[in-house]
Coordinates of C-alpha atoms and ligand atoms in Angstrom, one line a residue:
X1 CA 79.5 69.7 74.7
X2 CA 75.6 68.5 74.3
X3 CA 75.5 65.2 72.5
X4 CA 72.8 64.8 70.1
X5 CA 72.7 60.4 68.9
X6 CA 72.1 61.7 65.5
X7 CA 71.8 65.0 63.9
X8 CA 70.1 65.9 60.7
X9 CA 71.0 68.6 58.2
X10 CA 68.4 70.5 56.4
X11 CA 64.6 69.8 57.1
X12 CA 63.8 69.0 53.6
X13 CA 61.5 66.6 52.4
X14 CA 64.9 64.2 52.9
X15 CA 65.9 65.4 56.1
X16 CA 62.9 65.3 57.2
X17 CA 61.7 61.7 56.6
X18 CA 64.9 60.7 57.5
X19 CA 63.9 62.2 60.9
X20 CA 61.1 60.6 61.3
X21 CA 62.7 57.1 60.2
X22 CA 65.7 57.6 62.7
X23 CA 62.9 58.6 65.8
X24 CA 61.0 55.2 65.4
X25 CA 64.0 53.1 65.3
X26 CA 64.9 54.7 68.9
X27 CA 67.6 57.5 68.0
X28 CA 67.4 60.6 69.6
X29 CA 67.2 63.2 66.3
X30 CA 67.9 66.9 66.2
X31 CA 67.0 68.3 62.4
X32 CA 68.8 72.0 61.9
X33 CA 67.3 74.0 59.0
X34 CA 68.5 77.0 57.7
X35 CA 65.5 78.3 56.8
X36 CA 63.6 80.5 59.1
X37 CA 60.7 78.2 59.0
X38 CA 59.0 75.4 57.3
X39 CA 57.5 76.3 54.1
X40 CA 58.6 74.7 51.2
X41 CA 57.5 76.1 47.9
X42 CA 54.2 76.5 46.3
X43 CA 54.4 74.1 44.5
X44 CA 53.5 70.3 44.5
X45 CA 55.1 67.3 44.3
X46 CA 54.6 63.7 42.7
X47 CA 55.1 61.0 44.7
X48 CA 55.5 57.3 42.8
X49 CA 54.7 54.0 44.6
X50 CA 58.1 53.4 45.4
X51 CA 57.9 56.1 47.6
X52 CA 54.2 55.3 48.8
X53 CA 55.9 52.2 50.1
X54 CA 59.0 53.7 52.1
X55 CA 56.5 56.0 53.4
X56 CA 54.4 53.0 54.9
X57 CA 57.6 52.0 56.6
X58 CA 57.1 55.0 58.7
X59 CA 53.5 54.3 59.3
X60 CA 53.0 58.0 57.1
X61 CA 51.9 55.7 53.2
X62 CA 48.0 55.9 54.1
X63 CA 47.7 59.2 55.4
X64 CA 49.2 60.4 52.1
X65 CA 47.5 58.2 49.8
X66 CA 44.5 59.9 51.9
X67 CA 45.4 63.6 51.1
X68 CA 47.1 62.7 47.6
X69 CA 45.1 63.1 44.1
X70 CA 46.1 59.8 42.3
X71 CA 47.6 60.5 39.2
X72 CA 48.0 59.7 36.0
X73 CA 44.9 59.5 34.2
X74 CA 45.1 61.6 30.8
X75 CA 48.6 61.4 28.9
X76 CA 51.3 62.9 26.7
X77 CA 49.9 65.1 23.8
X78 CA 51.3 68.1 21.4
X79 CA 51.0 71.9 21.9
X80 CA 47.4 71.3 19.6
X81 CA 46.2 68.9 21.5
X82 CA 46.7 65.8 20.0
X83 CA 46.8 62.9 22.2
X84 CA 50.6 61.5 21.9
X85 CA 49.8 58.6 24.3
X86 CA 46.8 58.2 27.0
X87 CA 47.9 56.5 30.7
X88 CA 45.4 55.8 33.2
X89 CA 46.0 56.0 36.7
X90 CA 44.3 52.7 37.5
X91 CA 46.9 51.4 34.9
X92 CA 49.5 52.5 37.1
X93 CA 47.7 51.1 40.5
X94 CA 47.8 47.3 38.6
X95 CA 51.2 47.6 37.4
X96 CA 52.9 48.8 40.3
X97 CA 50.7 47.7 43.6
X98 CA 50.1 51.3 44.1
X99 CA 49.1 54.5 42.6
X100 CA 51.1 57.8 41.1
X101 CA 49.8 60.3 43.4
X102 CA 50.3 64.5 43.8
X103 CA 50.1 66.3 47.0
X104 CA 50.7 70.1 47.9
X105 CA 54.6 69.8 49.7
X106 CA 53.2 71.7 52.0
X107 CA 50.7 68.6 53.3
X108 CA 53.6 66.3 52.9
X109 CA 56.3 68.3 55.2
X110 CA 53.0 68.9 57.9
X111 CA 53.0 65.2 58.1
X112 CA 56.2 64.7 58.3
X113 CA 57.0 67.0 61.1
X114 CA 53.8 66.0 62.7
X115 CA 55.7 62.6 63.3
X116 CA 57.9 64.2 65.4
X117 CA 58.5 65.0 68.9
X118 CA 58.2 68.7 69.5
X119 CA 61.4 70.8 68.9
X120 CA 62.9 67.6 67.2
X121 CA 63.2 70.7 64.1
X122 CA 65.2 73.8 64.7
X123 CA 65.1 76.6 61.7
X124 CA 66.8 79.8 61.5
X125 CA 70.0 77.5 62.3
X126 CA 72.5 77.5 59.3
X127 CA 74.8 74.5 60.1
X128 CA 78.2 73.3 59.2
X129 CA 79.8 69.8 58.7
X130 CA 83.5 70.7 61.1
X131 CA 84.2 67.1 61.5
X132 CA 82.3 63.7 59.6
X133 CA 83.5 61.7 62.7
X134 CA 85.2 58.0 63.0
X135 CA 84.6 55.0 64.6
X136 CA 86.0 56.4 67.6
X137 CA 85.0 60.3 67.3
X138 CA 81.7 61.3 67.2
X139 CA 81.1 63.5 64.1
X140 CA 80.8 67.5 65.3
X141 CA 78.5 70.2 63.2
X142 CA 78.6 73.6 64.5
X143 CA 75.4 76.5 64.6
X144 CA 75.8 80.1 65.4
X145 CA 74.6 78.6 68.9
X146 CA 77.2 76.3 69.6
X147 CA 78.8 72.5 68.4
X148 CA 77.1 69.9 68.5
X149 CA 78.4 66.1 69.0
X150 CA 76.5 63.2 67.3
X151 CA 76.7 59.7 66.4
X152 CA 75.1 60.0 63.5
X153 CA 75.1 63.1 61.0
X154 CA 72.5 63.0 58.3
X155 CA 73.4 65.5 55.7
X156 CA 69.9 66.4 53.3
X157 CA 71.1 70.1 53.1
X158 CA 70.2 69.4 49.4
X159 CA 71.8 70.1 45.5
X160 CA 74.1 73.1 46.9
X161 CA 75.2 70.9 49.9
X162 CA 78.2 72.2 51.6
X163 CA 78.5 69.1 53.7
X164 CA 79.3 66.9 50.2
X165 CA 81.7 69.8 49.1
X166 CA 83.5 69.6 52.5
X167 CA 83.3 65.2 52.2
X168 CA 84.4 65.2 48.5
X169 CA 86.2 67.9 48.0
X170 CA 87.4 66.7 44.2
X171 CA 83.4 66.3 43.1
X172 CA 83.0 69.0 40.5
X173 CA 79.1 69.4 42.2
X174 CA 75.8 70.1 40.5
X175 CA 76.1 71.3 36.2
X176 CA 73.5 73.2 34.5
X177 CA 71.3 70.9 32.7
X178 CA 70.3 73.5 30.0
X179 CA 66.8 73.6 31.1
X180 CA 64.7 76.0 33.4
X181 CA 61.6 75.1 35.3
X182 CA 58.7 77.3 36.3
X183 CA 56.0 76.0 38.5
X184 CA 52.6 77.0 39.8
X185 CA 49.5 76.3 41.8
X186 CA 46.2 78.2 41.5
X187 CA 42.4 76.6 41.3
X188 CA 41.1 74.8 39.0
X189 CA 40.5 76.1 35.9
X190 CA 36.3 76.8 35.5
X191 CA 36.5 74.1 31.8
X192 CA 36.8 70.5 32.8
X193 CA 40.5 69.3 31.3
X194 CA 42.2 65.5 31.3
X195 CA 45.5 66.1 33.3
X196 CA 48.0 66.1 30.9
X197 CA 51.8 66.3 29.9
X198 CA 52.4 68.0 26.9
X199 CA 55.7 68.0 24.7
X200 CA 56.2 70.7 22.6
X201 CA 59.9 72.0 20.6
X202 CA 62.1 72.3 23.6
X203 CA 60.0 72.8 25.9
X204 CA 57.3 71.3 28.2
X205 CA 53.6 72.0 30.0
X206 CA 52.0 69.8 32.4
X207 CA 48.9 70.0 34.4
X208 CA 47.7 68.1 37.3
X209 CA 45.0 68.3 39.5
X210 CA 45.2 68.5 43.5
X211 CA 42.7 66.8 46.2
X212 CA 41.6 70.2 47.1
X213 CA 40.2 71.9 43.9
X214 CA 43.5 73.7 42.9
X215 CA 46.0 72.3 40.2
X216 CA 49.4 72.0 40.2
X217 CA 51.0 73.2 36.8
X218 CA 54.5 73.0 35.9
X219 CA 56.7 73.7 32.7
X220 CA 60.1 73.1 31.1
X221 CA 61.8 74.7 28.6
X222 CA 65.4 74.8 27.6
X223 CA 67.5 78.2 28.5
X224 CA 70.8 79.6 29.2
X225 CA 71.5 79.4 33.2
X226 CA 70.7 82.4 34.9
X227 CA 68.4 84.1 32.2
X228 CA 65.3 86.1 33.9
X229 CA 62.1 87.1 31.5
X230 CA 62.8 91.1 31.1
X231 CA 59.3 91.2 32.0
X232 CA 57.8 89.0 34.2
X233 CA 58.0 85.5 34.4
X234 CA 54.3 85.0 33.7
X235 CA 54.9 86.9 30.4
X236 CA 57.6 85.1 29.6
X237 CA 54.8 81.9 30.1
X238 CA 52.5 83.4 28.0
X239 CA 55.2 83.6 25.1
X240 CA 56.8 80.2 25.1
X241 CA 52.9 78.4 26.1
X242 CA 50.0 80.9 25.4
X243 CA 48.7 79.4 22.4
X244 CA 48.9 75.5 23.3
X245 CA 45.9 73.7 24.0
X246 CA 43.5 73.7 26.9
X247 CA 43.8 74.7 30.0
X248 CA 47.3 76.2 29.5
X249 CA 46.0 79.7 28.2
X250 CA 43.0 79.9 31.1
X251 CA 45.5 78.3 33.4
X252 CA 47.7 81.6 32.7
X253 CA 44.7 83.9 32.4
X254 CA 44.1 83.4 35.8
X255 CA 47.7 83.1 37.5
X256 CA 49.2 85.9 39.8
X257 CA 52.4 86.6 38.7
X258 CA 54.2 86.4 42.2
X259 CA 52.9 82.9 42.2
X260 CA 55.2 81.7 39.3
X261 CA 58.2 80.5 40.5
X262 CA 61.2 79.7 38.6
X263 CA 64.3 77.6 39.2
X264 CA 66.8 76.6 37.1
X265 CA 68.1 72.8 36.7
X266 CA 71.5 71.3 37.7
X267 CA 71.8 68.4 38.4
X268 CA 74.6 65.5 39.9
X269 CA 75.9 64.2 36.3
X270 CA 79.0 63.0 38.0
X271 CA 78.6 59.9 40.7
X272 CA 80.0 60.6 44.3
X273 CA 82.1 57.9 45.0
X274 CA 80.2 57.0 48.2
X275 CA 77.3 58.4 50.2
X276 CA 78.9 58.6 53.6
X277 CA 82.0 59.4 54.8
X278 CA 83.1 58.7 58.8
X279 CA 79.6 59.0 60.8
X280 CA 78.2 61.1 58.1
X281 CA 75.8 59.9 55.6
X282 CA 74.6 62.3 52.4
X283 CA 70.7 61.8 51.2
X284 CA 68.9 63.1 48.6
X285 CA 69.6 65.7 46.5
X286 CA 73.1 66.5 48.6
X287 CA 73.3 62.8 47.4
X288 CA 72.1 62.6 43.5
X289 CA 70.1 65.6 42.6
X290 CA 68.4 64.7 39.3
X291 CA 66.7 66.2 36.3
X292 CA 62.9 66.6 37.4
X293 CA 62.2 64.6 33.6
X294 CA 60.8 61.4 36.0
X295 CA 59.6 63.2 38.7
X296 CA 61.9 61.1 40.9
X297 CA 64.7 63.7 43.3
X298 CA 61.7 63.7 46.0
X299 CA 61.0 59.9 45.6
X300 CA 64.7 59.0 45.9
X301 CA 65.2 60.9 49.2
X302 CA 62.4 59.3 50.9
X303 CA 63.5 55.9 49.7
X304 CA 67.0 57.0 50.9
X305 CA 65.8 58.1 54.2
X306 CA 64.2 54.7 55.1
X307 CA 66.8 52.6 53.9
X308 CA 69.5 54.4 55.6
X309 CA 67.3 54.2 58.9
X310 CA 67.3 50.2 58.4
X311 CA 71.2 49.8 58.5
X312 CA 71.8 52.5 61.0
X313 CA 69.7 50.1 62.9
X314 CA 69.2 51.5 66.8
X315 CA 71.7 53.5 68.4
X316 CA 73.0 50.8 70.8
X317 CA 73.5 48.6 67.6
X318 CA 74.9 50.8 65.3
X319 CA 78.7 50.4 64.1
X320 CA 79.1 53.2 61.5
X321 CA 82.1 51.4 59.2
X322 CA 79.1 48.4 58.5
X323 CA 76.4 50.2 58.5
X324 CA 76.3 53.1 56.3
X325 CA 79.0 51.5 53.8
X326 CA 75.8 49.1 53.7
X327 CA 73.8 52.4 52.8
X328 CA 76.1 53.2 50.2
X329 CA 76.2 50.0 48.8
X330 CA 72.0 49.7 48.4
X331 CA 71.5 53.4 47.4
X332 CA 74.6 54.4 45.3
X333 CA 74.4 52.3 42.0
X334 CA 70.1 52.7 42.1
X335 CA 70.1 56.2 42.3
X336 CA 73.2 56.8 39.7
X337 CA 70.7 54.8 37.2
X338 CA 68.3 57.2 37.8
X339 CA 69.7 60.4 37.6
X340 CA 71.6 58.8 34.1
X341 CA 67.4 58.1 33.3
X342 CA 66.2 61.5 34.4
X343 CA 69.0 63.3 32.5
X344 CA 68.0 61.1 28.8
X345 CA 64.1 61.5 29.4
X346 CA 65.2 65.0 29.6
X347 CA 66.9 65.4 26.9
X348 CA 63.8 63.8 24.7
X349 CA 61.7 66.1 26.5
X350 CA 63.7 68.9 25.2
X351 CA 64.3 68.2 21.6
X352 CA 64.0 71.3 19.5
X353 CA 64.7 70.7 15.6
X354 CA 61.3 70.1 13.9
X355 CA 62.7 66.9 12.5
X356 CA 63.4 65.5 15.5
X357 CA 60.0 66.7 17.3
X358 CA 58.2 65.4 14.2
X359 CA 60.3 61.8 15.0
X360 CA 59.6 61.5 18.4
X361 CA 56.0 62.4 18.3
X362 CA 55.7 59.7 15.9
X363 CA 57.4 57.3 18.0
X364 CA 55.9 58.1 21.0
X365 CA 52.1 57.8 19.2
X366 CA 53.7 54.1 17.8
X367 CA 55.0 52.6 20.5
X368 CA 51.8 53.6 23.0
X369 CA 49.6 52.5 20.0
X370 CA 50.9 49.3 19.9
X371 CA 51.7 49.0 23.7
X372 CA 49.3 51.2 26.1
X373 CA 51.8 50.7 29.0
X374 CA 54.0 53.1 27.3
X375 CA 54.2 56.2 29.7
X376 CA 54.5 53.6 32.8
X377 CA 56.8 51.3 31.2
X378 CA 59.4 54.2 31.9
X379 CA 58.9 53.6 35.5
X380 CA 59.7 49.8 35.6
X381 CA 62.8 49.2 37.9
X382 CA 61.6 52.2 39.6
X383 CA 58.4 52.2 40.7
X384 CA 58.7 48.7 41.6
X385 CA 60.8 49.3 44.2
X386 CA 60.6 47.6 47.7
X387 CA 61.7 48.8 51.1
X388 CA 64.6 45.9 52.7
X389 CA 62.7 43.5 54.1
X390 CA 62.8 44.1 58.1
X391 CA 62.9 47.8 57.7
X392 CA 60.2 47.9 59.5
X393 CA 60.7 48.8 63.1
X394 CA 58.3 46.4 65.0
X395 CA 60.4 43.5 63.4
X396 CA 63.9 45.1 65.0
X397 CA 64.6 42.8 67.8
Ligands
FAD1 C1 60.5 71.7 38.8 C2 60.8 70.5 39.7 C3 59.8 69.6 39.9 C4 60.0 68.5 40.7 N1 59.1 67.6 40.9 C5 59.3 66.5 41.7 C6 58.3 65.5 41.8 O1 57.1 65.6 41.3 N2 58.6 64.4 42.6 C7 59.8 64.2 43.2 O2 60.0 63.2 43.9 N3 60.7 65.2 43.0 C8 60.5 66.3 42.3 N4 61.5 67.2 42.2 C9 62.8 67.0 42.9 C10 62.6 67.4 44.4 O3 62.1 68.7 44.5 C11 64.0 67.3 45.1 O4 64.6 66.1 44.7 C12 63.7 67.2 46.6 O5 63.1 68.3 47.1 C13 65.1 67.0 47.3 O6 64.8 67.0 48.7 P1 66.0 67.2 49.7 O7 65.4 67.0 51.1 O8 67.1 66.3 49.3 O9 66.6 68.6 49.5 P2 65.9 70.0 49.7 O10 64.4 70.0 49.5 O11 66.6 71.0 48.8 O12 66.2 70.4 51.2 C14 67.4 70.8 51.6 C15 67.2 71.6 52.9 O13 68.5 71.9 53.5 C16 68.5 73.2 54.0 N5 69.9 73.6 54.1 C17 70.8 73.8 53.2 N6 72.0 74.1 53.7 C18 71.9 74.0 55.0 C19 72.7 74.3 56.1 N7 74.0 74.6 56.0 N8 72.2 74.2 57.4 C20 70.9 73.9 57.6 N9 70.0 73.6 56.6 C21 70.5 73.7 55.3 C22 67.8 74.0 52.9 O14 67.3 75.2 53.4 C23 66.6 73.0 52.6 O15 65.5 73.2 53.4 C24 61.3 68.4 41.4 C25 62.3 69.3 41.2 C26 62.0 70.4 40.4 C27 63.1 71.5 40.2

């Protein structure tokens, strides 16, 4: 049987930058995706300076503070336009050492596998968890080509992961939040418009621009699970958004409706009770999968990634009992915080009863009057967030 030192599941943005981590500190990695190939959906992605700084771990922070649009200037308002709080993005830079900043996933999983060696990521290959492994047993996943053997298994096979059912068997898995999310990217609309988050009665718009002329617009709105527009989704846009403010109604003038793409939300409410099992650790949103309210599921995974990299140490060095209870230990309480955060921002987000709109529209206008940091204060404990110290390769002796 081929031995493989550590073996990744799912070539997410997870998987993948825990790919990448693992191949600089020396382990030989084999990522198997599903997927036929690479592309992740149109759609883009956030990426906090928490992240920015894991990323730098892996020598990848620059390049995509390079390609990323910083973000963050512009603010909350209401579906007419009135400004509920203003941020700026150089606000964000001074608070937290670093910008918010948005790139296509696309760019982000090209850099990723452009880190690399070639053939490091096989797709079209569905994979199962047979055995987590034991200090003595290697850990075994099988593909419709064969079993593999590996030291390490890495298990990013995201929110509907069958490695965490087959681990935890007792976990009740992901619950419908009560919200579904549609998301889009198209150029930018021909009017000038500040990038903005808009909160509305149950529901939610926001628009954002890329580096490369297009925009990345997303919304929220809360729905039973499962439900489809009769229509289109694009019509079922135009009903819930097409008379808020500027540029949602040009935004959807101008959208194809194959582009729209709609997911509903579930999300981890319940804690596992560890993030590794055996030889097997769990990442991302296999891990904690988290309302998108802080824009945080993608952050998390990277920060996972390079922190469970730094205790699996090198393969020579690495004793799985220490090292990934050590994982657990750093990631499990941080990331249970936020998905607890994620899921009360939502629920704000998602008030419907005019009372309670009118309420926290006042609030929100208060507070940020009084205090402009209002919008980043919510990402204190977060965005703060520093690699461990020596997870930086060059320092492992
Ligand atoms: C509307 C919306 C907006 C969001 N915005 C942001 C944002 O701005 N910033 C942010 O940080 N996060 C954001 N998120 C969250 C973010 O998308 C996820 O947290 C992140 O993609 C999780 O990455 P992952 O690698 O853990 O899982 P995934 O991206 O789900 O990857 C899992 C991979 O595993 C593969 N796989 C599954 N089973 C198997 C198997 N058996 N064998 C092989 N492969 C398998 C899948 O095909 C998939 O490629 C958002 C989420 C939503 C819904």
């Amino acid at each position: 049987m081929p031995q493989h030192r550590a073996v990744v599941l799912g070539a997410g943005i997870g998987g993948l930058t825990a790919a990448v981590a693992l191949h600089r500190r020396g382990w030989a990695v084999t990522v198997l995706e599903r997927a036929a190939d690479l592309a992740p959906v149109g759609a883009g992605i956030g990426l906090a300076p928490n992240a920015l700084r894991a990323l730098d771990v892996i020598g990848l922070g620059d390049r995509v503070r390079a390609l990323a649009a910083w973000q963050g200037a512009g603010g909350m308002r209401s579906p007419d336009g009135r400004w509920l709080a203003r941020t700026d993005a150089r606000a964000a830079a001074a608070r937290f050492g670093d910008p918010l900043v948005l790139l296509h996933r696309a760019t982000l999983v090209e850099l990723l596998v452009s880190a690399l060696p070639a053939d490091t990521v096989r797709t079209g290959a569905p994979a199962t968890l047979d055995h987590p492994g034991d200090a003595g047993t290697p850990a075994r996943v099988t593909t419709p080509d064969g079993t593999l053997e590996a030291e390490l298994v890495v298990a990013a096979d995201g929110i509907r992961s069958a490695a965490r059912a087959a681990l935890f068997p007792a976990h009740p898995g992901p619950r419908y939040s009560g919200c579904t999310t549609w998301r889009l990217v198209i150029p930018a609309p021909a009017q000038p418009f500040a990038p903005h988050e808009t909160w509305g009665a149950g529901r939610l718009w926001g628009t954002q621009p890329l580096k490369d002329g297009r925009i990345y617009a997303y919304a929220m709105a809360a729905a039973p699970a499962g439900a489809q527009a009769p229509d289109s989704e694009l019509a079922e846009l135009l009903r819930l958004f097409g008379d808020w403010h500027h540029p949602v109604p040009e935004i959807l003038a101008a959208a194809d409706p194959d582009a729209v793409l709609r997911h509903d939300v579930h999300h981890l409410t319940d804690p596992l009770p560890a993030y590794h099992q055996g030889r097997t650790a769990l990442l991302g949103d296999a891990a904690h999968a988290m309302m998108p309210s802080l824009g945080q599921g993608g952050n998390q995974a990277v920060e996972d990634a390079v922190v469970l990299a730094h205790h699996a140490r090198t393969p020579d060095a690495f004793d799985p009992g220490r090292d990934l209870a050590a994982y657990t230990a750093d990631r499990l309480p941080r990331t249970t915080a936020i998905v607890r955060k994620a899921a009360r921002t939502g629920a704000l987000t998602l008030v419907s009863a005019r009372p309670a709109v009118a309420l926290r529209d006042t609030l929100v206008r208060t507070v940020s009057r009084f205090g402009p940091g209002f919008v980043l204060r919510g990402f204190d404990g977060i965005a703060d967030w520093r690699p461990p110290l020596d997870a930086d390769p060059s320092r492992v002796s």
